[in-house]
Short mmCIF file of N, CA and C in Angstrom, two decimals:
data_model
loop_
_atom_site.label_atom_id
_atom_site.label_comp_id
_atom_site.label_asym_id
_atom_site.label_seq_id
_atom_site.Cartn_x
_atom_site.Cartn_y
_atom_site.Cartn_z
N UNK A 224 -19.69 50.94 29.24
CA UNK A 224 -18.27 50.73 29.17
C UNK A 224 -17.93 49.24 29.10
N UNK A 225 -18.64 48.48 29.84
CA UNK A 225 -18.39 47.06 29.89
C UNK A 225 -18.69 46.36 28.56
N UNK A 226 -19.81 46.73 27.92
CA UNK A 226 -20.20 46.13 26.64
C UNK A 226 -19.17 46.47 25.56
N UNK A 227 -18.65 47.68 25.57
CA UNK A 227 -17.68 48.07 24.54
C UNK A 227 -16.35 47.32 24.72
N UNK A 228 -15.94 47.08 25.96
CA UNK A 228 -14.69 46.34 26.16
C UNK A 228 -14.85 44.87 25.76
N UNK A 229 -16.01 44.31 25.98
CA UNK A 229 -16.28 42.94 25.55
C UNK A 229 -16.28 42.88 24.03
N UNK A 230 -16.90 43.87 23.40
CA UNK A 230 -16.93 43.96 21.94
C UNK A 230 -15.52 44.07 21.37
N UNK A 231 -14.70 44.96 21.94
CA UNK A 231 -13.34 45.15 21.45
C UNK A 231 -12.49 43.89 21.66
N UNK A 232 -12.71 43.21 22.75
CA UNK A 232 -11.99 41.96 23.00
C UNK A 232 -12.37 40.92 21.95
N UNK A 233 -13.65 40.84 21.64
CA UNK A 233 -14.13 39.91 20.62
C UNK A 233 -13.54 40.23 19.25
N UNK A 234 -13.54 41.49 18.88
CA UNK A 234 -12.97 41.91 17.59
C UNK A 234 -11.47 41.59 17.57
N UNK A 235 -10.79 41.82 18.66
CA UNK A 235 -9.36 41.52 18.74
C UNK A 235 -9.08 40.04 18.56
N UNK A 236 -9.89 39.22 19.18
CA UNK A 236 -9.71 37.77 19.04
C UNK A 236 -9.95 37.31 17.61
N UNK A 237 -10.97 37.88 16.99
CA UNK A 237 -11.27 37.52 15.60
C UNK A 237 -10.12 37.93 14.69
N UNK A 238 -9.62 39.15 14.86
CA UNK A 238 -8.49 39.63 14.04
C UNK A 238 -7.26 38.75 14.25
N UNK A 239 -7.01 38.40 15.49
CA UNK A 239 -5.85 37.56 15.79
C UNK A 239 -6.01 36.17 15.16
N UNK A 240 -7.21 35.64 15.20
CA UNK A 240 -7.48 34.33 14.59
C UNK A 240 -7.25 34.38 13.09
N UNK A 241 -7.71 35.45 12.44
CA UNK A 241 -7.52 35.60 10.99
C UNK A 241 -6.03 35.69 10.67
N UNK A 242 -5.29 36.46 11.41
CA UNK A 242 -3.85 36.59 11.18
C UNK A 242 -3.16 35.24 11.35
N UNK A 243 -3.48 34.50 12.39
CA UNK A 243 -2.87 33.19 12.62
C UNK A 243 -3.26 32.21 11.51
N UNK A 244 -4.50 32.27 11.05
CA UNK A 244 -4.98 31.40 9.97
C UNK A 244 -4.14 31.64 8.72
N UNK A 245 -3.93 32.88 8.37
CA UNK A 245 -3.15 33.23 7.18
C UNK A 245 -1.69 32.85 7.36
N UNK A 246 -1.12 33.13 8.52
CA UNK A 246 0.29 32.82 8.77
C UNK A 246 0.58 31.32 8.70
N UNK A 247 -0.32 30.50 9.13
CA UNK A 247 -0.11 29.06 9.11
C UNK A 247 -0.53 28.42 7.79
N UNK A 248 -0.76 29.24 6.76
CA UNK A 248 -1.07 28.71 5.44
C UNK A 248 -2.50 28.26 5.29
N UNK A 249 -3.35 28.63 6.19
CA UNK A 249 -4.74 28.21 6.13
C UNK A 249 -5.45 28.73 4.90
N UNK A 250 -5.12 29.93 4.45
CA UNK A 250 -5.76 30.50 3.27
C UNK A 250 -5.38 29.71 2.03
N UNK A 251 -4.09 29.37 1.91
CA UNK A 251 -3.66 28.57 0.77
C UNK A 251 -4.36 27.22 0.74
N UNK A 252 -4.45 26.59 1.91
CA UNK A 252 -5.12 25.29 1.98
C UNK A 252 -6.61 25.40 1.72
N UNK A 253 -7.22 26.47 2.22
CA UNK A 253 -8.67 26.64 2.03
C UNK A 253 -9.01 26.87 0.56
N UNK A 254 -8.13 27.55 -0.17
CA UNK A 254 -8.39 27.86 -1.58
C UNK A 254 -7.89 26.78 -2.53
N UNK A 255 -7.10 25.85 -2.04
CA UNK A 255 -6.56 24.78 -2.88
C UNK A 255 -7.68 23.83 -3.30
N UNK A 256 -7.56 23.24 -4.51
CA UNK A 256 -8.59 22.28 -4.93
C UNK A 256 -8.59 21.04 -4.04
N UNK A 257 -9.75 20.46 -3.87
CA UNK A 257 -9.89 19.26 -3.04
C UNK A 257 -9.18 18.09 -3.71
N UNK A 258 -8.48 17.30 -2.91
CA UNK A 258 -7.79 16.12 -3.41
C UNK A 258 -8.54 14.90 -2.88
N UNK A 259 -8.88 14.00 -3.79
CA UNK A 259 -9.59 12.79 -3.37
C UNK A 259 -8.59 11.76 -2.86
N UNK A 260 -9.09 10.75 -2.20
CA UNK A 260 -8.23 9.68 -1.69
C UNK A 260 -7.55 8.95 -2.85
N UNK A 261 -8.26 8.77 -3.96
CA UNK A 261 -7.67 8.12 -5.13
C UNK A 261 -6.51 8.94 -5.69
N UNK A 262 -6.68 10.28 -5.72
CA UNK A 262 -5.59 11.16 -6.16
C UNK A 262 -4.37 10.98 -5.26
N UNK A 263 -4.61 10.88 -3.98
CA UNK A 263 -3.51 10.74 -3.02
C UNK A 263 -2.79 9.41 -3.22
N UNK A 264 -3.54 8.34 -3.44
CA UNK A 264 -2.91 7.03 -3.66
C UNK A 264 -2.05 7.05 -4.91
N UNK A 265 -2.58 7.64 -5.99
CA UNK A 265 -1.81 7.69 -7.23
C UNK A 265 -0.56 8.54 -7.06
N UNK A 266 -0.67 9.63 -6.33
CA UNK A 266 0.48 10.50 -6.11
C UNK A 266 1.55 9.79 -5.29
N UNK A 267 1.12 8.97 -4.32
CA UNK A 267 2.08 8.26 -3.48
C UNK A 267 2.85 7.22 -4.27
N UNK A 268 2.17 6.46 -5.12
CA UNK A 268 2.85 5.39 -5.84
C UNK A 268 3.59 5.93 -7.05
N UNK A 269 3.04 6.96 -7.69
CA UNK A 269 3.65 7.48 -8.90
C UNK A 269 3.59 6.49 -10.04
N UNK A 270 2.74 5.48 -9.94
CA UNK A 270 2.72 4.41 -10.92
C UNK A 270 1.48 4.39 -11.81
N UNK A 271 0.44 5.02 -11.40
CA UNK A 271 -0.80 4.94 -12.16
C UNK A 271 -0.72 5.88 -13.37
N UNK A 272 -1.12 5.40 -14.54
CA UNK A 272 -1.13 6.28 -15.70
C UNK A 272 -2.15 7.39 -15.51
N UNK A 273 -1.81 8.60 -15.96
CA UNK A 273 -2.69 9.75 -15.74
C UNK A 273 -3.40 10.20 -17.01
N UNK A 274 -3.09 9.59 -18.13
CA UNK A 274 -3.76 9.96 -19.37
C UNK A 274 -3.90 8.71 -20.24
N UNK A 275 -4.81 8.75 -21.20
CA UNK A 275 -4.95 7.60 -22.10
C UNK A 275 -3.65 7.28 -22.84
N UNK A 276 -2.88 8.33 -23.16
CA UNK A 276 -1.61 8.11 -23.85
C UNK A 276 -0.61 7.37 -22.95
N UNK A 277 -0.52 7.78 -21.68
CA UNK A 277 0.36 7.09 -20.74
C UNK A 277 -0.09 5.64 -20.54
N UNK A 278 -1.39 5.44 -20.47
CA UNK A 278 -1.93 4.09 -20.30
C UNK A 278 -1.55 3.22 -21.50
N UNK A 279 -1.68 3.79 -22.71
CA UNK A 279 -1.34 3.05 -23.92
C UNK A 279 0.15 2.72 -23.96
N UNK A 280 0.99 3.66 -23.57
CA UNK A 280 2.43 3.43 -23.52
C UNK A 280 2.76 2.31 -22.53
N UNK A 281 2.09 2.33 -21.39
CA UNK A 281 2.30 1.30 -20.37
C UNK A 281 1.86 -0.07 -20.90
N UNK A 282 0.72 -0.12 -21.58
CA UNK A 282 0.24 -1.38 -22.17
C UNK A 282 1.25 -1.92 -23.18
N UNK A 283 1.78 -1.04 -24.03
CA UNK A 283 2.74 -1.47 -25.05
C UNK A 283 4.01 -2.02 -24.41
N UNK A 284 4.50 -1.36 -23.38
CA UNK A 284 5.71 -1.83 -22.69
C UNK A 284 5.44 -3.18 -22.01
N UNK A 285 4.25 -3.33 -21.43
CA UNK A 285 3.89 -4.60 -20.77
C UNK A 285 3.80 -5.72 -21.80
N UNK A 286 3.19 -5.42 -22.95
CA UNK A 286 3.08 -6.43 -24.01
C UNK A 286 4.44 -6.81 -24.57
N UNK A 287 5.39 -5.86 -24.52
CA UNK A 287 6.75 -6.13 -25.00
C UNK A 287 7.56 -6.94 -23.99
N UNK A 288 7.00 -7.17 -22.80
CA UNK A 288 7.66 -8.02 -21.81
C UNK A 288 8.39 -7.30 -20.70
N UNK A 289 8.19 -6.00 -20.55
CA UNK A 289 8.84 -5.25 -19.47
C UNK A 289 8.15 -5.57 -18.15
N UNK A 290 8.87 -6.25 -17.22
CA UNK A 290 8.24 -6.66 -15.95
C UNK A 290 7.75 -5.48 -15.11
N UNK A 291 8.48 -4.37 -15.12
CA UNK A 291 8.05 -3.20 -14.35
C UNK A 291 6.75 -2.65 -14.93
N UNK A 292 6.67 -2.58 -16.24
CA UNK A 292 5.44 -2.11 -16.88
C UNK A 292 4.29 -3.07 -16.61
N UNK A 293 4.56 -4.37 -16.63
CA UNK A 293 3.52 -5.36 -16.32
C UNK A 293 2.98 -5.13 -14.90
N UNK A 294 3.89 -4.93 -13.96
CA UNK A 294 3.47 -4.69 -12.59
C UNK A 294 2.67 -3.40 -12.48
N UNK A 295 3.16 -2.33 -13.09
CA UNK A 295 2.48 -1.04 -12.98
C UNK A 295 1.11 -1.07 -13.65
N UNK A 296 1.01 -1.72 -14.80
CA UNK A 296 -0.29 -1.87 -15.45
C UNK A 296 -1.20 -2.74 -14.58
N UNK A 297 -0.62 -3.75 -13.96
CA UNK A 297 -1.39 -4.60 -13.04
C UNK A 297 -1.95 -3.79 -11.88
N UNK A 298 -1.14 -2.87 -11.34
CA UNK A 298 -1.61 -2.01 -10.24
C UNK A 298 -2.79 -1.17 -10.71
N UNK A 299 -2.68 -0.58 -11.91
CA UNK A 299 -3.76 0.24 -12.45
C UNK A 299 -5.03 -0.58 -12.65
N UNK A 300 -4.89 -1.79 -13.16
CA UNK A 300 -6.06 -2.66 -13.37
C UNK A 300 -6.64 -3.14 -12.04
N UNK A 301 -5.78 -3.40 -11.08
CA UNK A 301 -6.23 -3.86 -9.76
C UNK A 301 -7.12 -2.81 -9.10
N UNK A 302 -6.81 -1.55 -9.33
CA UNK A 302 -7.60 -0.45 -8.76
C UNK A 302 -8.91 -0.22 -9.51
N UNK A 303 -9.00 -0.75 -10.71
CA UNK A 303 -10.16 -0.51 -11.56
C UNK A 303 -11.39 -1.25 -11.02
N UNK A 304 -12.53 -0.74 -11.40
CA UNK A 304 -13.79 -1.39 -10.98
C UNK A 304 -14.46 -2.13 -12.13
N UNK A 305 -13.80 -2.19 -13.28
CA UNK A 305 -14.39 -2.87 -14.43
C UNK A 305 -14.32 -4.38 -14.24
N UNK A 306 -15.36 -5.09 -14.69
CA UNK A 306 -15.33 -6.55 -14.60
C UNK A 306 -14.15 -7.12 -15.40
N UNK A 307 -13.46 -8.06 -14.81
CA UNK A 307 -12.34 -8.71 -15.48
C UNK A 307 -10.99 -8.06 -15.26
N UNK A 308 -10.96 -6.84 -14.79
CA UNK A 308 -9.67 -6.15 -14.61
C UNK A 308 -8.83 -6.76 -13.49
N UNK A 309 -9.46 -7.24 -12.44
CA UNK A 309 -8.69 -7.85 -11.34
C UNK A 309 -8.00 -9.14 -11.82
N UNK A 310 -8.71 -9.91 -12.66
CA UNK A 310 -8.12 -11.12 -13.22
C UNK A 310 -6.96 -10.77 -14.16
N UNK A 311 -7.15 -9.72 -14.95
CA UNK A 311 -6.07 -9.27 -15.85
C UNK A 311 -4.88 -8.79 -15.04
N UNK A 312 -5.15 -8.10 -13.94
CA UNK A 312 -4.06 -7.64 -13.06
C UNK A 312 -3.29 -8.83 -12.52
N UNK A 313 -4.01 -9.84 -12.07
CA UNK A 313 -3.34 -11.02 -11.51
C UNK A 313 -2.47 -11.70 -12.56
N UNK A 314 -2.97 -11.80 -13.80
CA UNK A 314 -2.19 -12.41 -14.88
C UNK A 314 -0.91 -11.61 -15.14
N UNK A 315 -1.00 -10.30 -15.11
CA UNK A 315 0.19 -9.46 -15.30
C UNK A 315 1.17 -9.61 -14.14
N UNK A 316 0.65 -9.66 -12.91
CA UNK A 316 1.51 -9.87 -11.75
C UNK A 316 2.22 -11.22 -11.84
N UNK A 317 1.49 -12.25 -12.30
CA UNK A 317 2.09 -13.59 -12.46
C UNK A 317 3.27 -13.54 -13.42
N UNK A 318 3.07 -12.89 -14.59
CA UNK A 318 4.13 -12.81 -15.59
C UNK A 318 5.33 -12.02 -15.07
N UNK A 319 5.06 -10.88 -14.45
CA UNK A 319 6.15 -10.05 -13.93
C UNK A 319 6.88 -10.75 -12.79
N UNK A 320 6.13 -11.45 -11.94
CA UNK A 320 6.75 -12.19 -10.83
C UNK A 320 7.64 -13.30 -11.36
N UNK A 321 7.17 -13.98 -12.41
CA UNK A 321 7.97 -15.04 -13.02
C UNK A 321 9.27 -14.48 -13.60
N UNK A 322 9.25 -13.21 -13.99
CA UNK A 322 10.45 -12.55 -14.52
C UNK A 322 11.32 -11.99 -13.40
N UNK A 323 10.92 -12.17 -12.13
CA UNK A 323 11.73 -11.75 -11.00
C UNK A 323 11.43 -10.36 -10.46
N UNK A 324 10.32 -9.76 -10.84
CA UNK A 324 9.98 -8.42 -10.37
C UNK A 324 9.47 -8.49 -8.93
N UNK A 325 10.21 -7.88 -8.01
CA UNK A 325 9.89 -7.95 -6.58
C UNK A 325 8.53 -7.30 -6.26
N UNK A 326 8.25 -6.08 -6.75
CA UNK A 326 6.93 -5.50 -6.47
C UNK A 326 5.78 -6.35 -7.02
N UNK A 327 5.98 -7.01 -8.15
CA UNK A 327 4.92 -7.87 -8.71
C UNK A 327 4.68 -9.08 -7.81
N UNK A 328 5.76 -9.67 -7.28
CA UNK A 328 5.58 -10.80 -6.35
C UNK A 328 4.83 -10.35 -5.11
N UNK A 329 5.17 -9.16 -4.61
CA UNK A 329 4.49 -8.60 -3.43
C UNK A 329 3.00 -8.39 -3.73
N UNK A 330 2.71 -7.75 -4.86
CA UNK A 330 1.31 -7.48 -5.22
C UNK A 330 0.54 -8.77 -5.45
N UNK A 331 1.17 -9.74 -6.08
CA UNK A 331 0.51 -11.03 -6.29
C UNK A 331 0.21 -11.70 -4.95
N UNK A 332 1.16 -11.65 -4.04
CA UNK A 332 0.93 -12.23 -2.70
C UNK A 332 -0.23 -11.54 -2.00
N UNK A 333 -0.32 -10.21 -2.14
CA UNK A 333 -1.42 -9.48 -1.50
C UNK A 333 -2.77 -9.83 -2.11
N UNK A 334 -2.78 -10.22 -3.38
CA UNK A 334 -4.05 -10.58 -4.02
C UNK A 334 -4.58 -11.93 -3.52
N UNK A 335 -3.67 -12.76 -3.04
CA UNK A 335 -4.09 -14.09 -2.59
C UNK A 335 -4.79 -13.98 -1.24
N UNK A 336 -5.82 -14.80 -1.02
CA UNK A 336 -6.50 -14.76 0.28
C UNK A 336 -5.54 -15.11 1.41
N UNK A 337 -5.78 -14.53 2.57
CA UNK A 337 -4.92 -14.78 3.73
C UNK A 337 -5.77 -14.77 4.99
N UNK A 338 -6.60 -15.79 5.12
CA UNK A 338 -7.45 -15.93 6.29
C UNK A 338 -7.13 -17.25 6.98
N UNK A 339 -7.66 -17.42 8.15
CA UNK A 339 -7.42 -18.64 8.92
C UNK A 339 -7.83 -19.88 8.14
N UNK A 340 -8.96 -19.78 7.41
CA UNK A 340 -9.51 -20.94 6.71
C UNK A 340 -9.11 -21.02 5.24
N UNK A 341 -8.07 -20.31 4.83
CA UNK A 341 -7.62 -20.33 3.44
C UNK A 341 -7.01 -21.68 3.10
N UNK A 342 -7.22 -22.15 1.88
CA UNK A 342 -6.67 -23.41 1.39
C UNK A 342 -5.16 -23.43 1.62
N UNK A 343 -4.62 -24.51 2.19
CA UNK A 343 -3.18 -24.58 2.49
C UNK A 343 -2.27 -24.35 1.28
N UNK A 344 -2.69 -24.76 0.09
CA UNK A 344 -1.87 -24.53 -1.10
C UNK A 344 -1.74 -23.04 -1.40
N UNK A 345 -2.81 -22.30 -1.19
CA UNK A 345 -2.78 -20.85 -1.42
C UNK A 345 -1.89 -20.19 -0.36
N UNK A 346 -1.99 -20.66 0.87
CA UNK A 346 -1.14 -20.12 1.94
C UNK A 346 0.33 -20.36 1.58
N UNK A 347 0.66 -21.58 1.15
CA UNK A 347 2.04 -21.88 0.79
C UNK A 347 2.52 -21.00 -0.36
N UNK A 348 1.66 -20.77 -1.33
CA UNK A 348 2.04 -19.91 -2.46
C UNK A 348 2.32 -18.49 -1.98
N UNK A 349 1.43 -17.96 -1.16
CA UNK A 349 1.61 -16.60 -0.63
C UNK A 349 2.92 -16.50 0.17
N UNK A 350 3.14 -17.46 1.06
CA UNK A 350 4.35 -17.45 1.87
C UNK A 350 5.60 -17.57 1.01
N UNK A 351 5.55 -18.41 -0.03
CA UNK A 351 6.71 -18.59 -0.91
C UNK A 351 7.03 -17.30 -1.66
N UNK A 352 6.00 -16.61 -2.16
CA UNK A 352 6.23 -15.33 -2.85
C UNK A 352 6.88 -14.31 -1.92
N UNK A 353 6.34 -14.22 -0.72
CA UNK A 353 6.88 -13.26 0.23
C UNK A 353 8.29 -13.64 0.69
N UNK A 354 8.54 -14.93 0.87
CA UNK A 354 9.88 -15.37 1.28
C UNK A 354 10.93 -15.03 0.22
N UNK A 355 10.57 -15.18 -1.06
CA UNK A 355 11.50 -14.81 -2.12
C UNK A 355 11.88 -13.34 -2.00
N UNK A 356 10.90 -12.51 -1.74
CA UNK A 356 11.17 -11.08 -1.59
C UNK A 356 11.97 -10.78 -0.33
N UNK A 357 11.67 -11.50 0.75
CA UNK A 357 12.42 -11.31 2.00
C UNK A 357 13.89 -11.67 1.76
N UNK A 358 14.11 -12.78 1.05
CA UNK A 358 15.48 -13.18 0.73
C UNK A 358 16.20 -12.12 -0.10
N UNK A 359 15.43 -11.34 -0.89
CA UNK A 359 16.01 -10.26 -1.69
C UNK A 359 16.13 -8.97 -0.89
N UNK A 360 15.66 -8.98 0.38
CA UNK A 360 15.81 -7.81 1.25
C UNK A 360 14.65 -6.83 1.22
N UNK A 361 13.50 -7.23 0.68
CA UNK A 361 12.35 -6.31 0.59
C UNK A 361 11.68 -6.15 1.95
N UNK A 362 11.72 -4.94 2.48
CA UNK A 362 11.19 -4.64 3.81
C UNK A 362 9.67 -4.82 3.86
N UNK A 363 8.96 -4.34 2.84
CA UNK A 363 7.49 -4.45 2.83
C UNK A 363 7.06 -5.93 2.90
N UNK A 364 7.80 -6.77 2.19
CA UNK A 364 7.48 -8.20 2.21
C UNK A 364 7.76 -8.82 3.57
N UNK A 365 8.77 -8.30 4.27
CA UNK A 365 9.04 -8.81 5.63
C UNK A 365 7.84 -8.60 6.53
N UNK A 366 7.27 -7.41 6.46
CA UNK A 366 6.11 -7.10 7.31
C UNK A 366 4.89 -7.91 6.85
N UNK A 367 4.69 -8.02 5.54
CA UNK A 367 3.55 -8.81 5.03
C UNK A 367 3.69 -10.28 5.42
N UNK A 368 4.91 -10.80 5.37
CA UNK A 368 5.13 -12.20 5.76
C UNK A 368 4.87 -12.38 7.26
N UNK A 369 5.32 -11.44 8.06
CA UNK A 369 5.05 -11.51 9.51
C UNK A 369 3.55 -11.50 9.77
N UNK A 370 2.82 -10.67 9.04
CA UNK A 370 1.36 -10.62 9.21
C UNK A 370 0.72 -11.93 8.77
N UNK A 371 1.21 -12.52 7.68
CA UNK A 371 0.66 -13.79 7.20
C UNK A 371 0.93 -14.93 8.16
N UNK A 372 2.02 -14.85 8.89
CA UNK A 372 2.37 -15.91 9.85
C UNK A 372 1.64 -15.75 11.18
N UNK A 373 0.87 -14.72 11.32
CA UNK A 373 0.18 -14.43 12.58
C UNK A 373 -0.74 -15.57 13.01
N UNK A 374 -1.47 -16.15 12.06
CA UNK A 374 -2.44 -17.19 12.41
C UNK A 374 -1.74 -18.43 12.96
N UNK A 375 -2.32 -19.00 14.02
CA UNK A 375 -1.69 -20.15 14.67
C UNK A 375 -1.61 -21.37 13.76
N UNK A 376 -2.49 -21.46 12.78
CA UNK A 376 -2.43 -22.63 11.91
C UNK A 376 -1.25 -22.56 10.93
N UNK A 377 -0.43 -21.52 11.01
CA UNK A 377 0.72 -21.39 10.11
C UNK A 377 1.95 -22.10 10.65
N UNK A 378 1.84 -22.68 11.86
CA UNK A 378 2.97 -23.41 12.43
C UNK A 378 3.44 -24.53 11.52
N UNK A 379 2.53 -25.11 10.80
CA UNK A 379 2.91 -26.24 9.93
C UNK A 379 3.67 -25.79 8.68
N UNK A 380 3.69 -24.49 8.41
CA UNK A 380 4.36 -24.00 7.21
C UNK A 380 5.78 -23.51 7.46
N UNK A 381 6.11 -23.18 8.71
CA UNK A 381 7.45 -22.69 9.05
C UNK A 381 7.86 -23.24 10.41
N UNK A 382 9.16 -23.36 10.60
CA UNK A 382 9.68 -23.73 11.91
C UNK A 382 9.77 -22.45 12.74
N UNK A 383 9.48 -22.54 14.01
CA UNK A 383 9.59 -21.41 14.94
C UNK A 383 8.88 -20.17 14.41
N UNK A 384 7.59 -20.31 14.18
CA UNK A 384 6.76 -19.24 13.61
C UNK A 384 6.90 -17.94 14.40
N UNK A 385 6.77 -18.01 15.71
CA UNK A 385 6.83 -16.79 16.53
C UNK A 385 8.21 -16.14 16.47
N UNK A 386 9.25 -16.95 16.48
CA UNK A 386 10.61 -16.42 16.37
C UNK A 386 10.82 -15.75 15.01
N UNK A 387 10.29 -16.36 13.98
CA UNK A 387 10.42 -15.79 12.65
C UNK A 387 9.69 -14.44 12.56
N UNK A 388 8.51 -14.36 13.14
CA UNK A 388 7.76 -13.10 13.14
C UNK A 388 8.59 -12.02 13.83
N UNK A 389 9.15 -12.35 14.99
CA UNK A 389 9.98 -11.37 15.71
C UNK A 389 11.18 -10.93 14.89
N UNK A 390 11.87 -11.87 14.24
CA UNK A 390 13.04 -11.52 13.43
C UNK A 390 12.65 -10.64 12.25
N UNK A 391 11.55 -10.97 11.60
CA UNK A 391 11.10 -10.17 10.44
C UNK A 391 10.77 -8.74 10.86
N UNK A 392 10.01 -8.61 11.94
CA UNK A 392 9.61 -7.28 12.39
C UNK A 392 10.80 -6.48 12.93
N UNK A 393 11.72 -7.16 13.61
CA UNK A 393 12.93 -6.48 14.11
C UNK A 393 13.77 -5.98 12.94
N UNK A 394 13.93 -6.81 11.92
CA UNK A 394 14.71 -6.41 10.74
C UNK A 394 14.05 -5.24 10.03
N UNK A 395 12.73 -5.30 9.87
CA UNK A 395 12.00 -4.20 9.22
C UNK A 395 12.16 -2.92 10.03
N UNK A 396 12.05 -3.02 11.34
CA UNK A 396 12.15 -1.83 12.19
C UNK A 396 13.56 -1.23 12.15
N UNK A 397 14.57 -2.08 12.03
CA UNK A 397 15.96 -1.57 12.02
C UNK A 397 16.40 -1.12 10.63
N UNK A 398 15.52 -1.24 9.63
CA UNK A 398 15.88 -0.88 8.26
C UNK A 398 16.01 0.62 8.05
N UNK A 399 15.40 1.39 8.94
CA UNK A 399 15.41 2.84 8.77
C UNK A 399 14.20 3.34 7.98
N UNK A 400 13.40 2.42 7.45
CA UNK A 400 12.19 2.82 6.73
C UNK A 400 11.21 3.40 7.74
N UNK A 401 10.80 4.67 7.56
CA UNK A 401 9.93 5.30 8.55
C UNK A 401 8.56 4.62 8.71
N UNK A 402 8.15 3.84 7.72
CA UNK A 402 6.87 3.13 7.85
C UNK A 402 6.92 2.04 8.90
N UNK A 403 8.12 1.55 9.22
CA UNK A 403 8.23 0.39 10.10
C UNK A 403 9.06 0.64 11.36
N UNK A 404 9.28 1.89 11.70
CA UNK A 404 10.06 2.19 12.92
C UNK A 404 9.25 1.89 14.15
#
């Protein structure tokens, strides 16, 4: 009698687990195709071309001088592993940034080195790009600028470095953007 009640309890638990698995969408998720991290990144940005035709259209728009297309093509090249693509991406970001494209200035700033021992001219360039975006109200640039000002050797580039970091992060947090709450 005891073995049968243990068996029935086990069967009941298994059945209950299967029902809960199905109810919580586990079957749909288990049968869904696997998504790679690269797929997820492209889906989040919505900017990467998904076919050779889209890539060609983006190239044509960038060549015609569209700053948004230049930035988006730059993002696609930046993600590429082909030799020379990162340099091409930087050139596109430079052109788009010169045309006033905020995402291009942000991406160009991120491409620049940002370490304690980075050349001061490069630091100034990175900070200037991010400051332009901050002045335009770009929340992502506020956080990136605060991170760039973290190093103590950045005191010579801004007045009241710590106060500026606090103001940037407070503004980003109060923006309502869920990434920075």
